[in-house]
Tab-separated table of C-alpha atoms and ligand atoms in Angstrom:
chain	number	residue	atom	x	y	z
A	11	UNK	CA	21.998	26.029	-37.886
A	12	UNK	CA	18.780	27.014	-39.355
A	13	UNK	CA	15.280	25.999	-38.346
A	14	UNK	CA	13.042	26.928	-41.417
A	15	UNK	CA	9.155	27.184	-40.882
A	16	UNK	CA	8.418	26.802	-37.329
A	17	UNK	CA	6.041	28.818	-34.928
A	18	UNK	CA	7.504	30.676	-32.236
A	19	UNK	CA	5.201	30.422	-28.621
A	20	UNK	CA	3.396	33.216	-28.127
A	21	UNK	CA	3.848	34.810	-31.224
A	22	UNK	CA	1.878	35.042	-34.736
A	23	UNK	CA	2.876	33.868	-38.583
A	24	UNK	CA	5.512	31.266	-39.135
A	25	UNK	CA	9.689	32.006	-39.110
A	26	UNK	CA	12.757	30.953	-39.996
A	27	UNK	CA	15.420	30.886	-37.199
A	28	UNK	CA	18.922	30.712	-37.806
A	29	UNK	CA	22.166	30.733	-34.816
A	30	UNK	CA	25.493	30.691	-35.462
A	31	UNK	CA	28.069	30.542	-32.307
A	32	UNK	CA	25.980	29.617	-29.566
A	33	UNK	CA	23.607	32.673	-30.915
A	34	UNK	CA	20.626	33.124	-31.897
A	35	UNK	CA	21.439	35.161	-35.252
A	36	UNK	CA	18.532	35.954	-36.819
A	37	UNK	CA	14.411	35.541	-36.909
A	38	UNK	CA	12.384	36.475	-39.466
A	39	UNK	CA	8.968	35.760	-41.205
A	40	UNK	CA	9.212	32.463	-42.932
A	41	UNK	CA	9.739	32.610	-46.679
A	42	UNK	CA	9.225	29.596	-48.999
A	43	UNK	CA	12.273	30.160	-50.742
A	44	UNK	CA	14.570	31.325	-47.965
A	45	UNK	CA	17.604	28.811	-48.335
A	46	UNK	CA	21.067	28.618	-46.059
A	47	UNK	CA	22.919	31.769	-46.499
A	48	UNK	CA	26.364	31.514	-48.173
A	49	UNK	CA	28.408	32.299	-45.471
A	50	UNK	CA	27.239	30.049	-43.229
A	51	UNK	CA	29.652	27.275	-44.911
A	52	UNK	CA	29.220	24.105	-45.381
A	53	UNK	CA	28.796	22.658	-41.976
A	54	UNK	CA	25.412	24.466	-41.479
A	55	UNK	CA	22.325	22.128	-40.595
A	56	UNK	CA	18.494	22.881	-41.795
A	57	UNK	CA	15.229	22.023	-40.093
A	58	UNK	CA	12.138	22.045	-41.528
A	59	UNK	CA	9.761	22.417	-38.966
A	60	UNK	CA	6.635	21.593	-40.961
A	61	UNK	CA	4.858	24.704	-38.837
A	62	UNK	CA	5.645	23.258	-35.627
A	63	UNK	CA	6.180	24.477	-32.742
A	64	UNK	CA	9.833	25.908	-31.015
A	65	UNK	CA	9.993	27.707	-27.226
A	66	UNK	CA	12.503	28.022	-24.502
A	67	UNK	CA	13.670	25.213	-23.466
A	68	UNK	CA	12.211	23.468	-20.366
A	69	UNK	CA	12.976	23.952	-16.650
A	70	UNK	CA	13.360	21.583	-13.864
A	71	UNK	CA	13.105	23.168	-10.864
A	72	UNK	CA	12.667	20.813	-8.206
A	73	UNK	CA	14.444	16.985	-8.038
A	74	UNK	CA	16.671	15.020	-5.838
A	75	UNK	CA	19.232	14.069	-7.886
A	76	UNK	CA	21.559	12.209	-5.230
A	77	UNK	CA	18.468	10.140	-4.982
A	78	UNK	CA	17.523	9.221	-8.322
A	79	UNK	CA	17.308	5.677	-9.558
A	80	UNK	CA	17.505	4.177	-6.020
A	81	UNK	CA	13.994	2.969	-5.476
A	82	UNK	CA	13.671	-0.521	-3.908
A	83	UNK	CA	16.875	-0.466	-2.155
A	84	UNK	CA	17.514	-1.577	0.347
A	85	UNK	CA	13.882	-1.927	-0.139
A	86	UNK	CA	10.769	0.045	-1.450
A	87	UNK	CA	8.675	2.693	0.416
A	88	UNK	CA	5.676	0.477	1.115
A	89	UNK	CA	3.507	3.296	3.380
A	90	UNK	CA	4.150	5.638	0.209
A	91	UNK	CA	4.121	8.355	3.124
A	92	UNK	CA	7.062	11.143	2.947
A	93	UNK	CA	7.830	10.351	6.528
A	94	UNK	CA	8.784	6.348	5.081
A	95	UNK	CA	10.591	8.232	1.900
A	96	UNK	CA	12.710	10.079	4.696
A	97	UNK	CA	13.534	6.813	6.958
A	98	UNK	CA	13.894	4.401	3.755
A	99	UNK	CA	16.581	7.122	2.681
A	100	UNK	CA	18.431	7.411	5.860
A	101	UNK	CA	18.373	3.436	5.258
A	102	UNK	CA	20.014	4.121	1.676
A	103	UNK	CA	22.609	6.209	3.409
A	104	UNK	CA	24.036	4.006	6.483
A	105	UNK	CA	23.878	0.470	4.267
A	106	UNK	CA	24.794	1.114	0.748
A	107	UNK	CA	28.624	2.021	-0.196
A	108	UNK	CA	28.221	5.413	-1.094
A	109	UNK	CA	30.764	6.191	-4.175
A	110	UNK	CA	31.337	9.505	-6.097
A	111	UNK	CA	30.807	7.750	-8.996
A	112	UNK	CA	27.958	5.934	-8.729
A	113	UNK	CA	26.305	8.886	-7.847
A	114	UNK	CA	27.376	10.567	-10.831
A	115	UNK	CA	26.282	8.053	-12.903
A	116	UNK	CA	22.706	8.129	-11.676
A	117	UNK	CA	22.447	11.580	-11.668
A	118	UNK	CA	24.147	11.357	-14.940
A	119	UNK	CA	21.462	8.971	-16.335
A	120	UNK	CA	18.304	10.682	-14.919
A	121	UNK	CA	19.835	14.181	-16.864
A	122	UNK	CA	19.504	11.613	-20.299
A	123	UNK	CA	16.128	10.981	-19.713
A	124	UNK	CA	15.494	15.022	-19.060
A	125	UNK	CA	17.478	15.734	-21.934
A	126	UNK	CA	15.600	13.475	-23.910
A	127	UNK	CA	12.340	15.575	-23.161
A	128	UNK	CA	13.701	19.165	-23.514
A	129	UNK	CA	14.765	20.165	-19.772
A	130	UNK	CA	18.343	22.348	-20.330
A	131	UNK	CA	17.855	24.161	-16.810
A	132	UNK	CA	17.756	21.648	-13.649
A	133	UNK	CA	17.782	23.180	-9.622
A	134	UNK	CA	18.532	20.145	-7.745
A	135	UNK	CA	18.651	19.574	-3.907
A	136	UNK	CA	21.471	17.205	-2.472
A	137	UNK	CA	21.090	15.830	0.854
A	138	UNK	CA	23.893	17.925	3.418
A	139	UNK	CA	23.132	15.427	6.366
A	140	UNK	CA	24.196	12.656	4.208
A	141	UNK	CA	27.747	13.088	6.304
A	142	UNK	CA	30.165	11.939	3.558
A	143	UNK	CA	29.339	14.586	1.553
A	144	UNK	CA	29.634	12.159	-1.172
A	145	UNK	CA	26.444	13.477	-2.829
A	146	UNK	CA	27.453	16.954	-2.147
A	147	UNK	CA	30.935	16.033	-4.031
A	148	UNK	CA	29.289	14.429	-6.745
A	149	UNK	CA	26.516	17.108	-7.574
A	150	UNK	CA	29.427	19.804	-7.478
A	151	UNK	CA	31.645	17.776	-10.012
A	152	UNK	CA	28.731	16.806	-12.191
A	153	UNK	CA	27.461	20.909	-12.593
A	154	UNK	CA	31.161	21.511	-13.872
A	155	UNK	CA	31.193	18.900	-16.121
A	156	UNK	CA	27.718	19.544	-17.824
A	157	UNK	CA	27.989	23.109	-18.142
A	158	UNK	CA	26.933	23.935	-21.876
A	159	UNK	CA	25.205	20.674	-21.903
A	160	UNK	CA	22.377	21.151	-19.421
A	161	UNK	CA	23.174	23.713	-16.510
A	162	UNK	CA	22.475	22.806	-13.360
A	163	UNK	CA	22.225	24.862	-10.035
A	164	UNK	CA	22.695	22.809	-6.517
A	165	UNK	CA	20.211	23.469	-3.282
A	166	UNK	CA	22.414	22.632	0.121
A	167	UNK	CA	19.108	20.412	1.670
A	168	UNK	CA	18.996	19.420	5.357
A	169	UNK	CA	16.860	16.158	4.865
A	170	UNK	CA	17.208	15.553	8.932
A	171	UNK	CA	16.595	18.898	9.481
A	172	UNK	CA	19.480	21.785	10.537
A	173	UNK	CA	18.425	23.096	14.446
A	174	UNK	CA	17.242	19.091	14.968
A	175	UNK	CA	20.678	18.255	14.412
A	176	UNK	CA	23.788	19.002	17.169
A	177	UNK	CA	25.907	19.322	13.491
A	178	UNK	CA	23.262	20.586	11.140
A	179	UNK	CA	24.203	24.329	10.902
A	180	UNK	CA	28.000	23.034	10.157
A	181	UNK	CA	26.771	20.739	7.407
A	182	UNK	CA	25.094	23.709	5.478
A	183	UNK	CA	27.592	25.872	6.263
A	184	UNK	CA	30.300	23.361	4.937
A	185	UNK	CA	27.892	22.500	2.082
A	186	UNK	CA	27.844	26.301	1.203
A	187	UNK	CA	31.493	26.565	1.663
A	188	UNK	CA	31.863	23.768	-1.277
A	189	UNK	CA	30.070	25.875	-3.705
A	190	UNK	CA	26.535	24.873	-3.225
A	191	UNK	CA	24.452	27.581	-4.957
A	192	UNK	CA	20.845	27.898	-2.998
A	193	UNK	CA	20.290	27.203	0.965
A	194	UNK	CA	17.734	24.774	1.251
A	195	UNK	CA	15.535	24.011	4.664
A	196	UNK	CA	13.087	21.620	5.996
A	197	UNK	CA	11.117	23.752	9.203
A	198	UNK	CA	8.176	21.448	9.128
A	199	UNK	CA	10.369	18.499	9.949
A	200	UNK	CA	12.111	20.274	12.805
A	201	UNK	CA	11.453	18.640	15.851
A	202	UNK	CA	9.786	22.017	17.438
A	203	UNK	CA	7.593	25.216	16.070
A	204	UNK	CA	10.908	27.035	17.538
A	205	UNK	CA	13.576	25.147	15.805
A	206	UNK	CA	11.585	25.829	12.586
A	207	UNK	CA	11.094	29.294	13.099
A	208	UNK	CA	15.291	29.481	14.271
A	209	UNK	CA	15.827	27.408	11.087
A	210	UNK	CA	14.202	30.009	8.551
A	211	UNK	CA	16.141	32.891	10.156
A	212	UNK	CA	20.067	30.976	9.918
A	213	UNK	CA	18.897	29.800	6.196
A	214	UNK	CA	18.508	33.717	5.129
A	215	UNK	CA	21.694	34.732	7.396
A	216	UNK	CA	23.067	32.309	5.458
A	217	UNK	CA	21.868	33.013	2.115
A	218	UNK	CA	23.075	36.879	2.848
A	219	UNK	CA	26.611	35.967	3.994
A	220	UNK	CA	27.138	33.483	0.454
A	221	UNK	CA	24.652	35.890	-1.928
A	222	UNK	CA	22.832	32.792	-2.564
A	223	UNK	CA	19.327	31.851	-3.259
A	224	UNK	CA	17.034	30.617	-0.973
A	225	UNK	CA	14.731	27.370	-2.081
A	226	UNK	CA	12.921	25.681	1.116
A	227	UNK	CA	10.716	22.821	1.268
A	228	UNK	CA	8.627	24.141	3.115
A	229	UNK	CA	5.153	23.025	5.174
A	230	UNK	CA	5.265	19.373	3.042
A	231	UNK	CA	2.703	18.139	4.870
A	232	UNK	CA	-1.442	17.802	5.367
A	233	UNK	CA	-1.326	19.811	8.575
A	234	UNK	CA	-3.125	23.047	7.732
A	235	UNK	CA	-1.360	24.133	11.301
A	236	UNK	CA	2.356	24.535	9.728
A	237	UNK	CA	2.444	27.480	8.562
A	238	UNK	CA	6.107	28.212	8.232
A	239	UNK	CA	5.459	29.588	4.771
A	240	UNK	CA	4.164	32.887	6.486
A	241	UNK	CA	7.636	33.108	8.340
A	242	UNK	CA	9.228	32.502	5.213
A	243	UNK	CA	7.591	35.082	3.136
A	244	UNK	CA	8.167	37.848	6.247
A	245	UNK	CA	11.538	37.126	6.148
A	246	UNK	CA	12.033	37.158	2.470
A	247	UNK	CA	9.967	39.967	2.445
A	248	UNK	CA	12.191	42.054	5.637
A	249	UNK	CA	15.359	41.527	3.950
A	250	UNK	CA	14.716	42.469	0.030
A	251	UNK	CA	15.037	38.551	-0.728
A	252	UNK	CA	12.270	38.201	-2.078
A	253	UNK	CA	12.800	37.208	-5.805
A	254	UNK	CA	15.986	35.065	-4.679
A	255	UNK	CA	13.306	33.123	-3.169
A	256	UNK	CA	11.314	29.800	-3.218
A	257	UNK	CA	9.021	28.057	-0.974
A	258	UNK	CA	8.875	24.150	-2.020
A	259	UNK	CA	5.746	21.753	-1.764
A	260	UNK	CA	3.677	24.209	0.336
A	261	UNK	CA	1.330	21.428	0.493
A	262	UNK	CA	-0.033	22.454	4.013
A	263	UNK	CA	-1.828	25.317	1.715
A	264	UNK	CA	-4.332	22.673	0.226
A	265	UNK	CA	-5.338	21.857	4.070
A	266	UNK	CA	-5.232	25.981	4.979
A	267	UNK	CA	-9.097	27.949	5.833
A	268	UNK	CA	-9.756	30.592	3.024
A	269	UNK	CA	-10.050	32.967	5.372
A	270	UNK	CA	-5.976	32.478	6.736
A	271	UNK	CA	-5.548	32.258	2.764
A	272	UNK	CA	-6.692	35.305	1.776
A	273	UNK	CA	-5.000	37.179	5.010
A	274	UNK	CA	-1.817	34.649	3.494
A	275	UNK	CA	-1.946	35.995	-0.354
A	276	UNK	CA	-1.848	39.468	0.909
A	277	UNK	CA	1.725	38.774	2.569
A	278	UNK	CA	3.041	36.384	-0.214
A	279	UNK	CA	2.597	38.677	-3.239
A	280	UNK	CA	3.841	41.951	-1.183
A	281	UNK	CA	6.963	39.185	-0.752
A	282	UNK	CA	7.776	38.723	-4.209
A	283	UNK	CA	8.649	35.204	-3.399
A	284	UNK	CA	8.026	32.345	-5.966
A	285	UNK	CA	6.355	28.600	-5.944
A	286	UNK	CA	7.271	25.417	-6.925
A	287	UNK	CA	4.961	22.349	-6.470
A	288	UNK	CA	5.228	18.910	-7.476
A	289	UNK	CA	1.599	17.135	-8.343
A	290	UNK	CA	2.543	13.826	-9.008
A	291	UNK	CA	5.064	13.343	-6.267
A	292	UNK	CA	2.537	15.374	-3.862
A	293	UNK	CA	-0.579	13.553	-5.156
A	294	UNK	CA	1.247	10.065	-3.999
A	295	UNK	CA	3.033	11.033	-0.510
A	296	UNK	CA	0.126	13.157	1.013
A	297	UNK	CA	-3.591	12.697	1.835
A	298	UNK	CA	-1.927	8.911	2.669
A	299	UNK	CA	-3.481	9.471	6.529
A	300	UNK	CA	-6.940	10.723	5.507
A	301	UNK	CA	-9.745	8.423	4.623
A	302	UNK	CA	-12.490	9.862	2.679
A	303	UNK	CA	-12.583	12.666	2.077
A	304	UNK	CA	-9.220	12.439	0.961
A	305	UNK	CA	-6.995	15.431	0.830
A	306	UNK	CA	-5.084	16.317	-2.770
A	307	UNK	CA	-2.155	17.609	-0.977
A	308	UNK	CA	-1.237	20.248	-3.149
A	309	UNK	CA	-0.351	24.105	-2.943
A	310	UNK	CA	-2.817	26.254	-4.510
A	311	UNK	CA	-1.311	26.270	-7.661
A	312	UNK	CA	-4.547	27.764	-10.024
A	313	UNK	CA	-5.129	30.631	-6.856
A	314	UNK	CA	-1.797	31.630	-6.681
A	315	UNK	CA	-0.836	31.777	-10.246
A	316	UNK	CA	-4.281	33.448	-11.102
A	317	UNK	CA	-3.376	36.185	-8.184
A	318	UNK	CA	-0.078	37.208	-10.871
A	319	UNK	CA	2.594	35.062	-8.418
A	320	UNK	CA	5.092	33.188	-10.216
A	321	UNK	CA	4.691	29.081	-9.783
A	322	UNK	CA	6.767	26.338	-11.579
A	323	UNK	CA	6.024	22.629	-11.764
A	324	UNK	CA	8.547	19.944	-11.205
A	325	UNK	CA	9.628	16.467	-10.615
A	326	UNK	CA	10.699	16.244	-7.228
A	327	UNK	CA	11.589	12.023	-7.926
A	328	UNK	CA	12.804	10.144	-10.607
A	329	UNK	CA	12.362	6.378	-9.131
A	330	UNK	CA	13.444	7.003	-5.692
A	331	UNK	CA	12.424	6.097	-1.808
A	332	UNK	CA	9.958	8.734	-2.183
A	333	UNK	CA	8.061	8.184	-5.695
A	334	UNK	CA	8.690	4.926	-7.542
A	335	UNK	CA	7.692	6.188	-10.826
A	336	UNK	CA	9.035	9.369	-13.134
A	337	UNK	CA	10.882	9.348	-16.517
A	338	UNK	CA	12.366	13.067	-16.775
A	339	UNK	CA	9.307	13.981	-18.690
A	340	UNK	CA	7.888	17.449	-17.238
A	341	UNK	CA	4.630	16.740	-20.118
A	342	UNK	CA	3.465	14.411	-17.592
A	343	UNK	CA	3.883	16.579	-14.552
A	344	UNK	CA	1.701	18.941	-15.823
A	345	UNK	CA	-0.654	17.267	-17.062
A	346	UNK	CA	-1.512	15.931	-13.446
A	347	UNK	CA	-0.855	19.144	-12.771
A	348	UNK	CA	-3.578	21.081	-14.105
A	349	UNK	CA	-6.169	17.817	-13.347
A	350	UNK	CA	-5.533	18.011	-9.759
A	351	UNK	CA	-4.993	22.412	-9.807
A	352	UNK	CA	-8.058	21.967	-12.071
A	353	UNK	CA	-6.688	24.499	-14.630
A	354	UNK	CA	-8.188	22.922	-17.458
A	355	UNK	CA	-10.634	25.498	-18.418
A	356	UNK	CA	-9.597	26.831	-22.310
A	357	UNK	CA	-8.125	29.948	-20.810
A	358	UNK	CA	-5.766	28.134	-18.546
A	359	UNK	CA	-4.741	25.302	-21.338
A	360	UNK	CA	-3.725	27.676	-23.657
A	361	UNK	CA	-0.583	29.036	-22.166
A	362	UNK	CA	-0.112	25.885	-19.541
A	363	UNK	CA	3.676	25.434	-20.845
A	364	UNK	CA	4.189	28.318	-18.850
A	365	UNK	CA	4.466	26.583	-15.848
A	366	UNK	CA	7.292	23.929	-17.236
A	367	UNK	CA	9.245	26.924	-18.798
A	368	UNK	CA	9.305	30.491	-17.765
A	369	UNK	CA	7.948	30.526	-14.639
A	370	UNK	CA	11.061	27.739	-13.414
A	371	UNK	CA	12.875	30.366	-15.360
A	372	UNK	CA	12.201	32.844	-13.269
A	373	UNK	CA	12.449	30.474	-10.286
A	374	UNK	CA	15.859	29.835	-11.330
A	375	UNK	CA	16.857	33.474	-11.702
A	376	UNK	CA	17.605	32.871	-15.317
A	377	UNK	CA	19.806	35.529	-16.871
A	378	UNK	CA	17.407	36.821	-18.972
A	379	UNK	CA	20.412	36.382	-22.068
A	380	UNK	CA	20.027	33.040	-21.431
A	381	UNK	CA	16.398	32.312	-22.106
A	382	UNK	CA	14.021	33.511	-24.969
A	383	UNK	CA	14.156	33.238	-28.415
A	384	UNK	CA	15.467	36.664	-29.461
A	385	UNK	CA	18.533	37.702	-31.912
A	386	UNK	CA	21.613	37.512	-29.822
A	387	UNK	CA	20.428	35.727	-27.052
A	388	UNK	CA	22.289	32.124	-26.301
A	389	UNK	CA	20.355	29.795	-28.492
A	390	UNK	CA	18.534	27.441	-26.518
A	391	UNK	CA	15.341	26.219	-27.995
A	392	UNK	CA	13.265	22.992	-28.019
A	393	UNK	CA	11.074	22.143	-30.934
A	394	UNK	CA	8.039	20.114	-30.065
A	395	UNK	CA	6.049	17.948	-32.393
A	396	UNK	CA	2.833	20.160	-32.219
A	397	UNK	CA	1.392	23.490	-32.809
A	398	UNK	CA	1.050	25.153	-29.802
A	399	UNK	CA	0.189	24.493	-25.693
A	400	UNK	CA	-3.003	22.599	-25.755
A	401	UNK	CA	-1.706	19.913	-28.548
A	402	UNK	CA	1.499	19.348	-26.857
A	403	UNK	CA	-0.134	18.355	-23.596
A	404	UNK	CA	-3.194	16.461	-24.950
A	405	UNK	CA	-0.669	14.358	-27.163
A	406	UNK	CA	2.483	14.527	-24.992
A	407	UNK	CA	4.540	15.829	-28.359
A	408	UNK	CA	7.726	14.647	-28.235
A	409	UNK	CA	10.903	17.207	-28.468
A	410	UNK	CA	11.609	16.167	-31.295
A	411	UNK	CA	15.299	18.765	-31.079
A	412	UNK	CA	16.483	20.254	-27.900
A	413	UNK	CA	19.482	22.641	-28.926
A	414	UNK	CA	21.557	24.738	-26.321
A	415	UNK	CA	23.937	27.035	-26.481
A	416	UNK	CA	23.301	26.183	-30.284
A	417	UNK	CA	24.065	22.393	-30.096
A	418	UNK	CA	22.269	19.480	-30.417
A	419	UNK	CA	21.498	17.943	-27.083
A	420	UNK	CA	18.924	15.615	-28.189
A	421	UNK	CA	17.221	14.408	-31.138
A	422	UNK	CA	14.144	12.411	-32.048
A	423	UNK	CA	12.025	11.421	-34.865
A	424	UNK	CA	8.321	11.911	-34.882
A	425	UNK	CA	6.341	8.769	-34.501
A	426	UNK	CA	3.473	7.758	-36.456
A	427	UNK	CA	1.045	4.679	-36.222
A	428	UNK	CA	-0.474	3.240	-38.749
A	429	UNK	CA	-4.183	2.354	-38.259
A	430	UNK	CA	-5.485	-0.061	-40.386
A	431	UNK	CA	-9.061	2.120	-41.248
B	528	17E	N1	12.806	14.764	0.743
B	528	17E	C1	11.748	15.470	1.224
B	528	17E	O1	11.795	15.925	2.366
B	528	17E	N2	10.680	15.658	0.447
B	528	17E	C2	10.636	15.163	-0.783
B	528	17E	N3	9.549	15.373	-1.524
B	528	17E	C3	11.716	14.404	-1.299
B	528	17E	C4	12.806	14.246	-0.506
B	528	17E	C5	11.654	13.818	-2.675
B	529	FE2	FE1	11.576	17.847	-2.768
């Protein structure tokens, strides 16, 4: 496959890309006249790019896929608060017939609509407290069976909580036993300060014993008095784990003094640990207790990405007890993203695909042959209709070709209206 005449983010001039066996083969400076070489036989495709614009694929590093495509039953989230998301779910769980399948099938059908815009990477968190395990099953078979299609890394997630629960350390320890990849936690919906605190320490004992990552959600709530983050970070930070780590949500942050927060930044970049916030599902579940002024209920994404730590924007929801809209498009996160962050001074536009890209990247723990467009790294690319960061958000470019592991995952024609002056 050969992409002729496309830019390449972040770098000058125009190229021509070519893979061959799941490889990217060669880039070079685009030349007018550069045609399909020979031995590339006759099954070789050619894009014209018309200048536009190809980059790593995107990342999703934050969704719920046991929960997608549920909203509305057995009925919807009317408060819109997470604590209603949480109870509607455990609703979900005890009164609908759970089935392997079905499961699959949403989770299946949520990756379409990612595919559709560009995501190849996807870190999802399945429910462990969900006793069947039928989500846990279902998440396990479905990263086997869409490996080299879009890879997917699981997140063993206490919903209820782990010390809350008599059974909650078994379930993540079973979870983990099944192949889970990440330890999840929830200390800010532990019944005590304690149990949080006793939480954060078994999630990293456990995370040592399996060599696994850690991603928490973590302080998901407008009380600028849970400050579990801190514990995280010192215990990330004690045991070397810090770039095997995330801290979810961290909405508590957008309700913190910036006195603790400066005293806070100190400890989070010595941790290495990484970010991951979620505007639109975060703009709709918090600040739902406040009057006016109303809280944003977001993490300080502009601070701590402007302080050189590492923060990625996802999803969180795709139509689910906890966020009724969401259509696998990350263009749309970020774009509430950087409203509510207010990073939409020219400086912070201009490279704002960063945050929908590398920096999940790097909260995934990417291999780094696995992402980049370099000769002889696995050729995953999207091509976007526009020229570079600020066009594709303002206009929401389609990918117009996602490609991974040099195949077509998803294809799309550009669309143009006709106005009539
Ligand atoms: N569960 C949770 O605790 N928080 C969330 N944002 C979602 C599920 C979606
Ligand atoms: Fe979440």
């Amino acid at each position: 496959m050969r992409i002729k005449n496309c830019r390449i983010r972040g770098r000058e001039g125009l190229y021509d890309v070519a893979c061959a066996d799941g490889k990217f083969t060669e880039i070079v400076q685009h030349k007018e006249d550069s045609k399909v070489a020979d031995d590339e036989g006759l099954n070789a495709e050619e894009f014209d790019a018309k200048g536009r614009m190809m980059m790593p694929p995107f990342v999703e590093p934050h969704i719920h896929l046991d929960c997608v495509l549920t909203a509305g039953i057995p009925h919807y989230n009317m408060s819109g608060t997470l604590f209603e998301g949480i109870s509607t779910w455990d609703e979900y769980k005890t009164t609908q017939p759970l089935a392997v399948s079905e499961i699959k099938e949403r989770a299946r059908a949520a990756l379409r609509l990612m595919a559709e815009h560009g995501v190849q990477f996807v870190r999802t968190h399945v429910d462990v407290t969900e006793t069947s395990f039928k989500g846990v099953c279902a998440l396990e078979e479905l990263k086997e069976e869409m490996k080299g299609i879009i890879e997917i890394q699981t997140i063993a997630f206490p919903q209820n909580g782990i010390i809350s629960l008599k059974n909650g350390r078994e379930l993540m320890i079973r979870a983990m036993d099944m192949g889970m990849d990440c330890v999840g936690g929830i200390p800010h919906y532990e019944y005590t300060r304690e149990y949080g605190l006793e939480s954060i320490k078994f999630i990293f004992d456990l995370a040592e014993k399996y060599d696994a990552c850690v991603d928490v959600h973590c302080d998901e709530i407008d009380d600028g008095q849970s400050r579990f983050l801190e514990v995280l970070a010192t215990t990330a930070w004690e045991r070397g784990w810090g770039e095997r780590t995330v801290a979810a949500h961290t909405c508590a942050m957008g309700s913190y003094n910036d006195a603790y927060c400066s005293k806070l930044f100190r400890l989070l970049k010595d941790s290495g640990i990484r970010f991951n916030s979620c505007p639109p599902a975060s703009t709709h579940l918090q600040g739902r207790i406040d009057t006016f002024p109303k809280r944003r209920g977001l993490t300080r994404i502009k601070e701590l990405t402007h302080a050189g730590m590492n923060v990625a924007l996802g999803q969180d929801s795709i139509s689910d007890p906890w966020y009724p809209l969401g259509v696998g498009n990350l263009l749309r996160v970020l774009e509430m993203g950087v409203h509510v962050a207010q990073m939409t001074g020219y400086e912070d536009l201009s490279h704002c695909l960063d945050l929908i890209s590398t920096n999940g990247a790097r909260n995934l723990c990417l291999k780094d042959s696995e992402y980049g467009i370099e000769t002889g790294k696995d050729a995953n690319f999207i091509l976007l209709d526009g020229k570079d960061d600020l066009e594709v958000l303002r206009f929401q470019s389609p990918v117009l070709l996602s490609v991974h592991n040099g195949k077509i995952i998803s294809r799309k024609e550009p669309v143009r209206a006709e106005v009539s002056f």
